[in-house]
Amino acid sequence: MFVGQYAVDKAHQPAIIMADSGEILTYSAFDQRTNQVAHLLRSEGLTRLGHYAIFMENNLAYTEICGGGERSGLYYTCINSYLTADELAYIINNSESEVIFTSAAKLPTVRAALTQCSRIRRCFIVDGDTLEPASLEPLYRSYADAIRHLATTPIEDEFLGTSMLYSSGTTGRPKGIIRPLPECAPADLLPIYGFLLNLWQYREGMIYLSPAPLYHSAPQAAVGLTLRAGGTVVIMTRFDAERYLDYVAQYQVTHSQLVPTMFSRMLKLPAEVRSSADVSSLEIAIHAAAPCPAKVKEDMIDWWGPIIHEYYGATEGLGFTACDSHEWLAHRGTVGRVMLGEIAILDEAGAPAPAGEPGEIWFKTATEFSYFNNQEKTAEATSRDGSMSTVGDVGYLDDDGFLHLTDRSTFMIISGGVNIYPQETEDLLITHEKVSDAAVFGVPNEDFGEEVKAVVQVMPGIKETSELAEELMAFCALNLSPQKCPRSIDFEAELPRLPTGKLYKRLLKDRYWADHKTRIL
């Protein structure tokens, strides 16, 4: 998050606006703050290729703390702010972070985590000036106090830094994704980001609305690129469907990036709210992170027009596919054609799958990566000859070379020897007017090994009844082949979906397998 000459040319233009509070950080102020953070990190002994961590909710300081690392040659790890103390401690230790930045709201979790983290030598609290001074020594210090008297000019040894983010851990321990960092100036761009600037049509004067948590890779990239393009970033503290639409009109937003659950929640707003929303300023709306139900995508294009772009690409940066609205409508359900890397769809024997047949998605990697301090997981994700990598997603290529996702291989259901990918069933259930969210996975069945289970979160005001379960199963039976239909449906008040939009399905699935020593029956 480096602004370069814009600190002078656009000194008084807002670089960052907090949507909820209206707080503003101008380009000049942002440049000065990132310089102060770089000086702070050097004063704590962090030199090029060192590591620090950020664990807090979206706030005005978040971007400047990332920016300080980007201009001092460091790796900064933005951590999911909903993690427990033990989960946080694991990432702090695994990332070899020596400094952590947090907020007063997250301080209790950090305190508990740091009892397990001997490497951390300082914790800076963004709103620490509201706390009792005695509670901040010696390990804890107010961030505002720490940077107040530091120089606002660049450090002498500026280098390009970047994020080292962690996988969300929906299928096990999260893994740190690290890329080689060239010894170059902060004004330089890693190749992947130059590609994204052009693909997403970022331009000077754009206004980007960020509705997602800043610890995730997509908003990290989008916010940083908006600043490098000379635009303004508007950051929501949390997503709210109606407020999002209000902010689009209020700030005349031109660009945004969302996840499918956000689309779904906006589509289920009252008709009068949707019809009165002014989204005419939007030039491009990008979505990714999870497969989007086709009906949801169609309804969004009908509402917003053909401005919706989709991409598929893991944080690992193995490869990248993308499509615009017109391409998607011609290849309904696709996540696009390959733009970076070379793709291969391989069957269980490792042979290329025919067009239209699902298999595991492999890429000849577009950007080099490894899992930090985890050679075993790096090896698991890499082919024997080292030429290809995978994150375990399953999909197929159609006759025109457009990629379609079916599921993650770890959630594939094997029932009576038949492979079932539950994504299609989830996508259907979410379109039902009484369903707010849905998860589909395999549960134990003595005869077939596994059977299809659906867990549903209903819309407000809808009662969770056996009659509703029957109605939803009948709905599936009308639209899906029998093997894809749930044999039973349970209800949850709220599904464990991460703020990034990814469903934490393992938490649900593990309950049904708790009494089984093996998942092979």
Coordinates of C-alpha atoms in Angstrom, one line a residue:
M1 CA 0.0 0.0 0.0
F2 CA 2.3 2.6 -1.4
V3 CA 1.1 6.0 -2.8
G4 CA 4.4 7.4 -4.2
Q5 CA 4.0 10.7 -6.0
Y6 CA 0.3 10.9 -5.2
A7 CA 1.4 12.0 -1.7
V8 CA 2.3 15.3 -3.4
D9 CA 0.0 15.4 -6.5
K10 CA -3.1 14.4 -4.5
A11 CA -2.0 15.5 -1.1
H12 CA -5.5 16.6 0.1
Q13 CA -7.5 13.9 -1.7
P14 CA -9.0 11.2 0.6
A15 CA -7.0 8.0 0.3
I16 CA -9.0 6.1 2.9
I17 CA -12.5 6.8 4.2
M18 CA -14.2 4.8 6.9
A19 CA -17.7 4.4 5.6
D20 CA -19.5 4.2 9.0
S21 CA -17.7 7.0 10.8
G22 CA -16.7 9.2 7.9
E23 CA -13.1 9.4 9.2
I24 CA -10.7 10.4 6.4
L25 CA -7.0 9.8 5.8
T26 CA -5.6 12.0 3.0
Y27 CA -2.9 10.9 0.6
S28 CA -0.4 13.1 2.3
A29 CA -1.4 11.9 5.8
F30 CA -1.3 8.2 4.6
D31 CA 2.2 8.7 3.2
Q32 CA 3.4 10.2 6.4
R33 CA 1.8 7.5 8.6
T34 CA 3.3 4.7 6.5
N35 CA 6.7 6.3 6.9
Q36 CA 6.2 6.5 10.7
V37 CA 5.2 2.8 10.8
A38 CA 8.4 1.9 8.8
H39 CA 10.5 3.8 11.3
L40 CA 8.7 2.1 14.1
L41 CA 9.3 -1.4 12.7
R42 CA 13.0 -0.6 12.2
S43 CA 13.2 0.7 15.8
E44 CA 11.9 -2.7 16.9
G45 CA 14.8 -4.4 15.1
L46 CA 12.8 -5.7 12.1
T47 CA 15.0 -5.7 9.0
R48 CA 14.2 -6.7 5.4
L49 CA 12.4 -10.0 5.1
G50 CA 11.4 -9.9 8.8
H51 CA 7.8 -10.7 9.9
Y52 CA 5.1 -8.9 11.9
A53 CA 1.4 -9.6 12.5
I54 CA -1.9 -7.6 12.5
F55 CA -4.9 -8.9 14.5
M56 CA -7.8 -6.5 14.6
E57 CA -11.1 -5.4 13.1
N58 CA -11.3 -3.0 10.1
N59 CA -10.2 0.5 11.1
L60 CA -8.4 3.5 9.8
A61 CA -5.0 2.4 11.0
Y62 CA -5.1 -1.0 9.4
T63 CA -4.0 0.1 6.0
E64 CA -1.2 2.3 7.2
I65 CA 0.2 -0.5 9.3
C66 CA 0.3 -2.7 6.2
G67 CA 1.7 0.2 4.2
G68 CA 4.6 0.5 6.6
G69 CA 5.7 -3.0 5.9
E70 CA 5.3 -2.6 2.2
R71 CA 7.9 0.2 2.2
S72 CA 10.3 -1.5 4.6
G73 CA 10.8 -4.9 2.9
L74 CA 8.9 -6.9 5.5
Y75 CA 6.3 -9.6 5.4
Y76 CA 3.1 -8.7 7.3
T77 CA 0.6 -11.3 8.3
C78 CA -3.0 -10.1 8.6
I79 CA -4.8 -12.6 10.8
N80 CA -8.5 -13.5 10.9
S81 CA -9.8 -11.3 13.7
Y82 CA -12.3 -14.0 14.8
L83 CA -9.8 -16.6 15.8
T84 CA -9.4 -17.9 19.3
A85 CA -6.3 -17.3 21.4
D86 CA -4.9 -20.8 20.6
E87 CA -5.5 -20.3 16.9
L88 CA -4.0 -16.9 17.0
A89 CA -0.9 -18.2 18.8
Y90 CA -0.4 -20.9 16.2
I91 CA -0.2 -18.3 13.4
I92 CA 2.0 -15.9 15.4
N93 CA 4.5 -18.6 16.1
N94 CA 4.3 -20.2 12.7
S95 CA 4.8 -16.9 10.9
E96 CA 7.8 -16.0 13.1
S97 CA 6.3 -12.6 13.8
E98 CA 8.2 -10.5 16.2
V99 CA 5.8 -7.6 16.6
I100 CA 2.0 -7.6 16.6
F101 CA -0.6 -4.8 16.1
T102 CA -4.0 -5.1 17.6
S103 CA -7.0 -3.1 19.0
A104 CA -8.4 -2.7 22.5
A105 CA -11.4 -4.8 21.5
K106 CA -9.1 -7.7 20.5
L107 CA -6.6 -7.2 23.3
P108 CA -8.0 -9.9 25.6
T109 CA -7.5 -12.6 22.9
V110 CA -4.0 -11.3 22.1
R111 CA -3.0 -11.3 25.8
A112 CA -4.1 -15.0 26.1
A113 CA -2.3 -15.9 22.9
L114 CA 1.0 -14.2 23.8
T115 CA 1.5 -16.4 26.8
Q116 CA 2.4 -19.0 24.2
C117 CA 4.5 -16.7 21.9
S118 CA 8.0 -16.1 23.2
R119 CA 9.2 -14.5 19.9
I120 CA 6.9 -11.5 20.2
R121 CA 8.7 -8.5 21.8
R122 CA 6.1 -5.8 21.3
C123 CA 2.4 -5.5 21.0
F124 CA 1.0 -2.1 19.7
I125 CA -2.6 -1.3 20.4
V126 CA -4.2 1.0 17.9
D127 CA -6.6 2.6 20.4
G128 CA -4.3 2.0 23.3
D129 CA -4.4 5.5 24.5
T130 CA -7.9 4.7 25.9
L131 CA -6.4 2.1 28.2
E132 CA -4.8 2.6 31.6
P133 CA -1.0 3.2 31.0
A134 CA -0.1 0.6 33.7
S135 CA -1.7 -2.1 31.6
L136 CA 0.5 -1.4 28.6
E137 CA 4.0 -2.1 30.0
P138 CA 6.4 -3.5 29.2
L139 CA 5.2 -5.7 26.3
Y140 CA 2.2 -3.6 25.4
R141 CA 2.3 0.0 24.1
S142 CA -0.1 2.5 22.6
Y143 CA 0.3 2.7 18.8
A144 CA -0.5 6.4 18.7
D145 CA 2.1 7.2 21.4
A146 CA 4.7 5.0 19.6
I147 CA 4.5 6.8 16.3
R148 CA 3.7 10.3 17.5
H149 CA 7.2 11.7 17.4
L150 CA 8.7 9.5 14.7
A151 CA 9.9 11.0 11.3
T152 CA 7.3 11.3 8.6
T153 CA 10.0 11.0 5.9
P154 CA 11.1 7.6 4.4
I155 CA 13.5 5.3 6.1
E156 CA 17.0 5.2 4.6
D157 CA 16.7 1.6 3.5
E158 CA 13.4 1.4 1.8
F159 CA 12.5 -1.9 0.1
L160 CA 9.3 -3.4 -1.3
G161 CA 7.5 -5.6 1.3
T162 CA 4.3 -7.7 0.9
S163 CA 1.7 -9.7 2.8
M164 CA 2.2 -13.3 3.9
L165 CA -1.4 -14.4 4.5
Y166 CA -2.7 -17.7 5.8
S167 CA -5.2 -20.0 4.3
S168 CA -8.5 -19.9 6.2
G169 CA -8.0 -23.3 7.7
T170 CA -11.4 -24.6 6.7
T171 CA -9.9 -28.1 6.1
G172 CA -7.2 -28.1 8.8
R173 CA -4.4 -26.0 10.2
P174 CA -4.0 -22.7 8.3
K175 CA -0.9 -22.4 6.2
G176 CA 1.2 -19.3 5.6
I177 CA 1.6 -18.5 1.9
I178 CA 5.0 -17.0 1.2
R179 CA 6.4 -15.7 -2.1
P180 CA 10.0 -14.7 -2.9
L181 CA 10.4 -10.9 -2.4
P182 CA 12.8 -9.2 -4.8
E183 CA 15.2 -6.6 -3.4
C184 CA 13.5 -3.6 -5.1
A185 CA 12.0 -0.2 -4.3
P186 CA 8.5 0.1 -2.8
A187 CA 7.3 1.9 -6.0
D188 CA 7.8 -1.4 -7.9
L189 CA 5.0 -3.8 -8.3
L190 CA 5.0 -7.6 -8.0
P191 CA 4.0 -8.9 -11.5
I192 CA 0.7 -10.3 -10.3
Y193 CA -0.5 -6.9 -9.1
G194 CA 0.3 -5.2 -12.4
F195 CA -1.8 -7.8 -14.1
L196 CA -4.7 -7.2 -11.8
L197 CA -4.6 -3.4 -12.2
N198 CA -5.3 -3.8 -15.9
L199 CA -7.8 -6.7 -15.6
W200 CA -10.0 -4.9 -13.0
Q201 CA -9.9 -1.6 -14.9
Y202 CA -8.5 0.4 -11.9
R203 CA -7.9 4.0 -12.8
E204 CA -7.1 7.3 -11.3
G205 CA -10.0 8.9 -9.5
M206 CA -11.9 5.6 -9.0
I207 CA -13.8 5.1 -5.7
Y208 CA -13.5 1.6 -4.3
L209 CA -16.0 0.2 -1.7
S210 CA -14.5 -2.5 0.5
P211 CA -17.1 -4.5 2.4
A212 CA -14.9 -7.4 3.5
P213 CA -12.4 -7.9 6.4
L214 CA -9.0 -6.5 5.6
Y215 CA -7.2 -9.6 6.7
H216 CA -8.3 -11.4 3.6
S217 CA -6.2 -11.5 0.4
A218 CA -8.8 -10.1 -2.0
P219 CA -9.5 -6.8 -0.1
Q220 CA -5.8 -6.6 0.7
A221 CA -5.0 -6.6 -3.0
A222 CA -7.9 -4.3 -4.0
V223 CA -7.2 -1.6 -1.4
G224 CA -3.5 -1.5 -2.2
L225 CA -4.1 -1.3 -6.0
T226 CA -6.7 1.4 -5.6
L227 CA -4.1 3.6 -3.8
R228 CA -1.4 2.9 -6.4
A229 CA -4.0 3.9 -9.1
G230 CA -4.7 7.2 -7.4
G231 CA -8.3 6.3 -6.2
T232 CA -10.1 6.5 -2.9
V233 CA -10.9 3.5 -0.7
V234 CA -14.1 3.4 1.3
I235 CA -14.0 0.8 4.0
M236 CA -16.9 -0.8 5.8
T237 CA -16.3 -2.1 9.3
R238 CA -18.6 -5.0 8.5
F239 CA -21.0 -5.9 5.6
D240 CA -24.6 -5.0 5.9
A241 CA -26.6 -5.4 2.7
E242 CA -28.8 -2.3 3.0
R243 CA -25.9 -0.1 4.2
Y244 CA -23.7 -1.3 1.3
L245 CA -26.3 0.0 -1.2
D246 CA -26.5 3.3 0.7
Y247 CA -22.7 3.7 0.6
V248 CA -22.6 3.0 -3.2
A249 CA -24.9 6.0 -3.7
Q250 CA -23.4 8.2 -0.9
Y251 CA -19.8 7.9 -2.1
Q252 CA -20.6 7.4 -5.8
V253 CA -18.7 4.2 -5.8
T254 CA -17.2 3.0 -9.1
H255 CA -15.5 -0.3 -8.2
S256 CA -16.2 -2.9 -5.6
Q257 CA -15.4 -6.6 -4.8
L258 CA -17.8 -8.9 -3.1
V259 CA -18.5 -12.5 -2.3
P260 CA -21.6 -14.5 -3.4
T261 CA -23.2 -14.5 0.1
M262 CA -23.3 -10.6 -0.1
F263 CA -25.1 -10.9 -3.4
S264 CA -27.6 -13.3 -1.9
R265 CA -28.3 -11.0 1.1
M266 CA -28.8 -8.0 -1.1
L267 CA -31.2 -9.9 -3.4
K268 CA -33.3 -10.9 -0.4
L269 CA -33.8 -7.3 0.8
P270 CA -37.3 -6.0 0.5
A271 CA -38.3 -5.2 -3.1
E272 CA -38.8 -1.5 -2.2
V273 CA -35.2 -1.3 -0.8
R274 CA -33.7 -2.8 -4.0
S275 CA -35.8 -0.8 -6.4
S276 CA -34.8 2.5 -4.6
A277 CA -31.1 1.7 -4.5
D278 CA -28.9 3.9 -6.8
V279 CA -26.1 1.8 -8.2
S280 CA -25.7 3.8 -11.4
S281 CA -22.2 4.9 -10.4
L282 CA -20.8 1.4 -10.4
E283 CA -18.5 0.6 -13.3
I284 CA -17.3 -2.8 -12.3
A285 CA -18.2 -5.3 -9.5
I286 CA -15.9 -8.2 -9.0
H287 CA -16.7 -11.4 -7.1
A288 CA -14.8 -14.5 -6.0
A289 CA -13.8 -16.5 -2.9
A290 CA -16.6 -19.0 -3.2
P291 CA -18.7 -20.4 -6.1
C292 CA -21.7 -18.3 -6.9
P293 CA -25.1 -20.0 -7.5
A294 CA -26.0 -19.4 -11.1
K295 CA -29.5 -18.0 -10.2
V296 CA -27.9 -15.5 -7.9
K297 CA -25.5 -14.4 -10.6
E298 CA -28.2 -14.1 -13.1
D299 CA -30.4 -12.0 -10.8
M300 CA -27.4 -9.7 -10.0
I301 CA -26.7 -9.1 -13.7
D302 CA -30.4 -8.4 -14.3
W303 CA -30.3 -5.8 -11.4
W304 CA -26.9 -4.2 -11.9
G305 CA -26.3 -4.8 -15.6
P306 CA -23.3 -6.5 -17.3
I307 CA -20.7 -5.0 -15.0
I308 CA -20.1 -8.1 -12.9
H309 CA -16.8 -9.8 -13.3
E310 CA -15.8 -13.1 -11.7
Y311 CA -12.4 -14.6 -11.1
Y312 CA -11.0 -17.8 -9.5
G313 CA -7.6 -17.9 -7.9
A314 CA -6.3 -19.1 -4.6
T315 CA -4.3 -17.0 -2.2
E316 CA -1.4 -19.2 -3.2
G317 CA -1.4 -17.6 -6.7
L318 CA -1.2 -20.9 -8.6
G319 CA -3.2 -19.7 -11.5
F320 CA -6.0 -17.3 -12.3
T321 CA -9.2 -17.5 -14.4
A322 CA -11.6 -14.7 -15.1
C323 CA -14.7 -13.8 -17.1
D324 CA -17.0 -10.8 -17.6
S325 CA -20.8 -10.9 -17.6
H326 CA -21.1 -11.6 -21.3
E327 CA -18.8 -14.6 -21.1
W328 CA -20.5 -15.9 -18.0
L329 CA -23.9 -15.7 -19.7
A330 CA -22.6 -17.6 -22.7
H331 CA -21.0 -20.3 -20.3
R332 CA -23.5 -20.3 -17.4
G333 CA -21.7 -21.2 -14.1
T334 CA -18.2 -20.7 -15.3
V335 CA -15.4 -19.0 -13.3
G336 CA -13.7 -18.0 -16.5
R337 CA -10.8 -18.8 -18.8
V338 CA -7.2 -19.1 -17.7
M339 CA -5.5 -15.8 -17.7
L340 CA -2.3 -16.8 -15.7
G341 CA -0.7 -20.2 -15.4
E342 CA -1.5 -23.4 -17.4
I343 CA -4.4 -25.5 -16.2
A344 CA -4.8 -29.3 -16.1
I345 CA -7.8 -31.2 -14.9
L346 CA -6.6 -34.6 -13.6
D347 CA -8.6 -37.7 -12.7
E348 CA -7.9 -39.9 -9.7
A349 CA -5.2 -41.7 -11.6
G350 CA -3.5 -38.4 -12.5
A351 CA -4.5 -38.6 -16.1
P352 CA -6.1 -35.6 -18.0
A353 CA -9.9 -35.7 -17.6
P354 CA -12.0 -35.3 -20.8
A355 CA -13.8 -32.0 -21.4
G356 CA -16.9 -31.9 -19.2
E357 CA -15.6 -34.5 -16.7
P358 CA -14.7 -33.2 -13.2
G359 CA -11.3 -33.7 -11.8
E360 CA -8.8 -32.1 -9.5
I361 CA -7.6 -28.7 -10.7
W362 CA -3.8 -28.3 -11.2
F363 CA -1.8 -25.4 -12.4
K364 CA 1.7 -24.9 -13.8
T365 CA 2.1 -22.1 -11.3
A366 CA 1.9 -18.5 -12.3
T367 CA 3.8 -17.3 -9.3
E368 CA 6.2 -19.1 -7.1
F369 CA 5.0 -19.9 -3.6
S370 CA 5.5 -22.3 -0.7
Y371 CA 3.8 -22.9 2.7
F372 CA 5.9 -21.1 5.3
N373 CA 7.6 -23.5 7.7
N374 CA 5.6 -26.4 6.3
Q375 CA 7.5 -28.5 3.8
E376 CA 5.1 -31.4 4.1
K377 CA 2.1 -29.3 3.0
T378 CA 4.1 -27.7 0.2
A379 CA 5.0 -31.2 -1.1
E380 CA 1.3 -32.3 -0.8
A381 CA 0.2 -29.4 -3.0
T382 CA 3.0 -30.0 -5.6
S383 CA 3.2 -32.6 -8.3
R384 CA 6.0 -35.2 -8.1
D385 CA 8.0 -33.4 -10.8
G386 CA 7.5 -30.0 -9.1
S387 CA 5.9 -28.5 -12.2
M388 CA 2.3 -28.2 -11.0
S389 CA 0.4 -27.3 -7.8
T390 CA -3.1 -27.6 -6.5
V391 CA -5.2 -26.5 -3.5
G392 CA -7.6 -29.4 -3.9
D393 CA -10.4 -27.8 -5.8
V394 CA -12.5 -29.9 -8.2
G395 CA -13.9 -28.7 -11.5
Y396 CA -14.0 -29.3 -15.3
L397 CA -13.3 -27.5 -18.5
D398 CA -16.1 -27.1 -21.1
D399 CA -15.6 -27.4 -24.8
D400 CA -14.5 -23.7 -25.1
G401 CA -11.9 -24.0 -22.3
F402 CA -14.0 -22.2 -19.6
L403 CA -13.5 -23.6 -16.1
H404 CA -16.4 -24.7 -13.9
L405 CA -16.0 -25.5 -10.2
T406 CA -17.8 -28.4 -8.6
D407 CA -16.3 -28.5 -5.1
R408 CA -13.3 -28.9 -2.9
S409 CA -12.0 -32.5 -3.0
T410 CA -12.0 -32.6 0.8
F411 CA -15.8 -32.2 0.8
M412 CA -16.6 -34.8 -1.9
I413 CA -19.2 -37.3 -0.7
I414 CA -18.7 -40.9 -1.6
S415 CA -22.0 -42.7 -1.3
G416 CA -22.3 -46.3 -2.5
G417 CA -19.2 -45.8 -4.6
V418 CA -20.6 -42.7 -6.3
N419 CA -18.7 -39.4 -6.1
I420 CA -21.0 -36.5 -5.2
Y421 CA -19.9 -32.9 -5.2
P422 CA -22.3 -31.0 -2.9
Q423 CA -21.8 -27.5 -4.3
E424 CA -24.6 -27.9 -6.8
T425 CA -27.1 -28.8 -4.0
E426 CA -25.9 -25.9 -1.9
D427 CA -26.3 -23.5 -4.8
L428 CA -29.9 -24.7 -5.3
L429 CA -31.0 -24.5 -1.7
I430 CA -29.7 -21.0 -1.3
T431 CA -32.2 -19.9 -4.1
H432 CA -35.2 -21.0 -2.1
E433 CA -37.1 -18.0 -0.7
K434 CA -37.2 -19.5 2.9
V435 CA -33.4 -20.2 3.0
S436 CA -30.8 -17.7 4.1
D437 CA -27.8 -20.1 3.9
A438 CA -27.0 -23.8 3.3
A439 CA -24.3 -26.3 3.8
V440 CA -24.3 -29.8 2.2
F441 CA -21.8 -32.6 3.2
G442 CA -21.5 -36.3 3.8
V443 CA -22.6 -38.0 7.1
P444 CA -22.2 -41.6 8.1
N445 CA -24.4 -44.3 6.5
E446 CA -23.7 -47.9 7.4
D447 CA -24.9 -49.2 4.0
F448 CA -23.5 -46.6 1.6
G449 CA -20.5 -45.2 3.6
E450 CA -21.9 -41.6 3.4
E451 CA -25.2 -40.0 2.7
V452 CA -26.0 -36.4 1.8
K453 CA -26.9 -34.1 4.6
A454 CA -28.1 -30.5 4.4
V455 CA -27.9 -28.0 7.2
V456 CA -30.0 -24.9 6.6
Q457 CA -30.2 -21.4 8.1
V458 CA -33.7 -20.0 7.5
M459 CA -34.8 -16.5 6.6
P460 CA -35.9 -14.2 9.5
G461 CA -39.5 -15.0 10.5
I462 CA -39.5 -18.5 9.0
K463 CA -40.0 -21.4 11.5
E464 CA -37.7 -24.4 11.5
T465 CA -40.2 -27.3 11.2
S466 CA -40.2 -30.8 9.9
E467 CA -42.7 -29.6 7.3
L468 CA -40.1 -27.1 6.0
A469 CA -37.5 -29.8 5.9
E470 CA -39.8 -31.9 3.7
E471 CA -40.6 -28.9 1.5
L472 CA -36.9 -28.3 0.9
M473 CA -36.1 -31.9 0.2
A474 CA -39.0 -31.9 -2.3
F475 CA -37.6 -28.8 -3.9
C476 CA -34.2 -30.5 -4.3
A477 CA -35.9 -33.6 -5.8
L478 CA -37.6 -31.4 -8.5
N479 CA -34.3 -29.9 -9.6
L480 CA -31.6 -32.5 -9.0
S481 CA -30.8 -36.1 -9.7
P482 CA -31.6 -38.4 -6.7
Q483 CA -28.0 -39.0 -5.6
K484 CA -27.4 -35.2 -5.1
C485 CA -30.5 -34.7 -2.9
P486 CA -30.2 -34.5 0.8
R487 CA -31.6 -37.5 2.7
S488 CA -32.3 -35.3 5.7
I489 CA -32.1 -31.6 6.6
D490 CA -31.2 -30.0 9.9
F491 CA -31.5 -26.4 11.0
E492 CA -28.9 -24.0 12.5
A493 CA -29.5 -20.5 13.8
E494 CA -26.5 -19.3 11.8
L495 CA -24.0 -21.2 9.7
P496 CA -20.3 -20.8 10.5
R497 CA -19.4 -18.7 7.5
L498 CA -16.2 -16.6 7.6
P499 CA -16.6 -12.9 7.0
T500 CA -14.7 -13.5 3.7
G501 CA -17.7 -15.6 2.6
K502 CA -16.1 -19.0 2.9
L503 CA -18.2 -21.6 4.6
Y504 CA -16.4 -23.2 7.6
K505 CA -18.0 -26.5 6.8
R506 CA -15.7 -28.6 8.8
L507 CA -17.2 -27.4 12.0
L508 CA -20.6 -28.7 11.0
K509 CA -19.4 -31.9 9.4
D510 CA -17.2 -32.9 12.4
R511 CA -20.3 -33.1 14.7
Y512 CA -21.8 -35.9 12.7
W513 CA -18.5 -37.9 12.6
A514 CA -17.6 -37.4 16.3
D515 CA -18.2 -41.0 17.3
H516 CA -16.4 -42.5 14.3
K517 CA -12.7 -43.4 14.4
T518 CA -12.6 -43.4 10.6
R519 CA -14.6 -41.7 7.8
I520 CA -14.5 -44.8 5.8
L521 CA -17.4 -47.1 6.7

